[in-house]
């Protein structure tokens, strides 16, 4: 492994995949709508789009609770360069032994 000088930036891609169970879709939708309406950093157009998306697909509301900045807050020597994330419905059966969090096309992962 080559070492970088202190002046050279070093970038690391952190991939996280979570599977969550929505046990109260209405409560999730209401909370996401409240969060979007209260977000002082959203432009009016972004807010309208987010509200419409939450009302169409409440399961997608989970993305409004993901905050990569907060995940790295307080980590010494790290500055967030870029972040993207999404939520989408997935077929998941915890009883199925064939179900794998990391598919073969996703590359290396830590299991």
mmCIF file of C-alpha atoms in Angstrom:
data_model
loop_
_atom_site.group_PDB
_atom_site.id
_atom_site.type_symbol
_atom_site.label_atom_id
_atom_site.label_comp_id
_atom_site.label_asym_id
_atom_site.label_seq_id
_atom_site.Cartn_x
_atom_site.Cartn_y
_atom_site.Cartn_z
ATOM 1 C CA UNK A 1 0.000 0.000 0.000
ATOM 2 C CA UNK A 2 1.467 3.334 -0.994
ATOM 3 C CA UNK A 3 1.334 6.131 1.509
ATOM 4 C CA UNK A 4 -0.041 9.543 0.643
ATOM 5 C CA UNK A 5 1.681 12.738 1.649
ATOM 6 C CA UNK A 6 -0.282 14.868 4.104
ATOM 7 C CA UNK A 7 -1.204 17.296 1.310
ATOM 8 C CA UNK A 8 -2.699 14.622 -0.968
ATOM 9 C CA UNK A 9 -6.395 13.939 -0.518
ATOM 10 C CA UNK A 10 -7.408 10.345 -0.005
ATOM 11 C CA UNK A 11 -10.938 9.340 -0.923
ATOM 12 C CA UNK A 12 -12.784 6.308 0.387
ATOM 13 C CA UNK A 13 -16.107 5.020 -0.934
ATOM 14 C CA UNK A 14 -18.260 3.820 1.952
ATOM 15 C CA UNK A 15 -21.173 1.651 0.840
ATOM 16 C CA UNK A 16 -23.866 0.804 3.335
ATOM 17 C CA UNK A 17 -26.959 -1.247 2.588
ATOM 18 C CA UNK A 18 -29.740 -1.521 5.121
ATOM 19 C CA UNK A 19 -32.955 -3.493 5.001
ATOM 20 C CA UNK A 20 -35.673 -2.030 7.211
ATOM 21 C CA UNK A 21 -39.157 -3.260 7.934
ATOM 22 C CA UNK A 22 -41.845 -0.586 7.760
ATOM 23 C CA UNK A 23 -44.195 -1.525 10.583
ATOM 24 C CA UNK A 24 -46.352 1.632 10.450
ATOM 25 C CA UNK A 25 -46.392 3.151 6.971
ATOM 26 C CA UNK A 26 -48.723 6.024 7.946
ATOM 27 C CA UNK A 27 -46.538 7.059 10.905
ATOM 28 C CA UNK A 28 -43.478 7.006 8.652
ATOM 29 C CA UNK A 29 -45.250 9.122 6.032
ATOM 30 C CA UNK A 30 -46.435 11.691 8.595
ATOM 31 C CA UNK A 31 -42.968 11.976 10.176
ATOM 32 C CA UNK A 32 -41.273 12.362 6.779
ATOM 33 C CA UNK A 33 -43.735 15.055 5.705
ATOM 34 C CA UNK A 34 -43.114 16.947 8.960
ATOM 35 C CA UNK A 35 -39.358 16.706 8.473
ATOM 36 C CA UNK A 36 -39.503 17.912 4.857
ATOM 37 C CA UNK A 37 -41.802 20.819 5.714
ATOM 38 C CA UNK A 38 -39.482 21.894 8.552
ATOM 39 C CA UNK A 39 -36.222 21.573 6.547
ATOM 40 C CA UNK A 40 -34.968 25.143 6.239
ATOM 41 C CA UNK A 41 -32.338 24.182 3.649
ATOM 42 C CA UNK A 42 -34.763 22.868 1.010
ATOM 43 C CA UNK A 43 -35.679 25.125 -1.866
ATOM 44 C CA UNK A 44 -39.444 25.478 -2.438
ATOM 45 C CA UNK A 45 -39.327 23.354 -5.600
ATOM 46 C CA UNK A 46 -37.317 20.603 -3.861
ATOM 47 C CA UNK A 47 -39.733 20.652 -0.933
ATOM 48 C CA UNK A 48 -42.750 20.315 -3.248
ATOM 49 C CA UNK A 49 -41.125 17.418 -5.105
ATOM 50 C CA UNK A 50 -40.225 15.674 -1.830
ATOM 51 C CA UNK A 51 -43.756 16.079 -0.449
ATOM 52 C CA UNK A 52 -45.284 14.719 -3.652
ATOM 53 C CA UNK A 53 -42.898 11.738 -3.644
ATOM 54 C CA UNK A 54 -43.688 10.913 -0.006
ATOM 55 C CA UNK A 55 -47.423 11.116 -0.662
ATOM 56 C CA UNK A 56 -47.121 8.804 -3.699
ATOM 57 C CA UNK A 57 -44.781 6.256 -2.096
ATOM 58 C CA UNK A 58 -44.612 6.494 1.708
ATOM 59 C CA UNK A 59 -42.002 3.708 1.777
ATOM 60 C CA UNK A 60 -39.638 6.102 -0.002
ATOM 61 C CA UNK A 61 -39.971 8.423 2.991
ATOM 62 C CA UNK A 62 -37.155 6.593 4.742
ATOM 63 C CA UNK A 63 -34.613 8.444 2.580
ATOM 64 C CA UNK A 64 -35.588 11.685 4.332
ATOM 65 C CA UNK A 65 -34.216 10.339 7.608
ATOM 66 C CA UNK A 66 -30.805 9.366 6.221
ATOM 67 C CA UNK A 67 -28.149 11.950 7.020
ATOM 68 C CA UNK A 68 -24.626 11.080 5.816
ATOM 69 C CA UNK A 69 -23.273 14.282 7.347
ATOM 70 C CA UNK A 70 -24.476 13.216 10.797
ATOM 71 C CA UNK A 71 -22.966 9.750 10.292
ATOM 72 C CA UNK A 72 -19.507 11.275 9.912
ATOM 73 C CA UNK A 73 -19.911 14.146 12.339
ATOM 74 C CA UNK A 74 -17.172 14.048 14.915
ATOM 75 C CA UNK A 75 -14.957 11.616 12.992
ATOM 76 C CA UNK A 76 -11.464 13.139 13.213
ATOM 77 C CA UNK A 77 -9.682 13.816 9.945
ATOM 78 C CA UNK A 78 -12.700 13.132 7.712
ATOM 79 C CA UNK A 79 -14.631 15.555 5.540
ATOM 80 C CA UNK A 80 -17.659 14.464 3.487
ATOM 81 C CA UNK A 81 -16.926 15.089 -0.210
ATOM 82 C CA UNK A 82 -20.148 13.799 -1.774
ATOM 83 C CA UNK A 83 -23.147 11.687 -0.822
ATOM 84 C CA UNK A 84 -26.076 10.099 -2.618
ATOM 85 C CA UNK A 85 -28.662 7.696 -1.317
ATOM 86 C CA UNK A 86 -32.058 6.328 -2.158
ATOM 87 C CA UNK A 87 -34.656 4.025 -0.747
ATOM 88 C CA UNK A 88 -36.674 1.503 -2.682
ATOM 89 C CA UNK A 89 -38.936 -1.425 -1.904
ATOM 90 C CA UNK A 90 -37.203 -4.785 -1.963
ATOM 91 C CA UNK A 91 -38.363 -8.372 -1.792
ATOM 92 C CA UNK A 92 -36.856 -9.709 1.421
ATOM 93 C CA UNK A 93 -37.410 -12.961 3.215
ATOM 94 C CA UNK A 94 -35.265 -13.368 6.330
ATOM 95 C CA UNK A 95 -36.144 -17.071 6.377
ATOM 96 C CA UNK A 96 -34.785 -17.672 2.869
ATOM 97 C CA UNK A 97 -31.178 -18.865 3.069
ATOM 98 C CA UNK A 98 -30.628 -17.981 -0.593
ATOM 99 C CA UNK A 99 -31.240 -14.276 0.066
ATOM 100 C CA UNK A 100 -27.906 -12.474 0.147
ATOM 101 C CA UNK A 101 -27.341 -8.865 1.175
ATOM 102 C CA UNK A 102 -24.398 -8.669 -1.207
ATOM 103 C CA UNK A 103 -25.138 -9.859 -4.709
ATOM 104 C CA UNK A 104 -22.361 -11.117 -6.966
ATOM 105 C CA UNK A 105 -22.412 -7.948 -9.092
ATOM 106 C CA UNK A 106 -22.036 -5.574 -6.159
ATOM 107 C CA UNK A 107 -18.337 -6.243 -5.680
ATOM 108 C CA UNK A 108 -16.562 -6.947 -2.448
ATOM 109 C CA UNK A 109 -18.437 -6.399 0.773
ATOM 110 C CA UNK A 110 -17.949 -7.097 4.409
ATOM 111 C CA UNK A 111 -20.296 -9.754 5.665
#
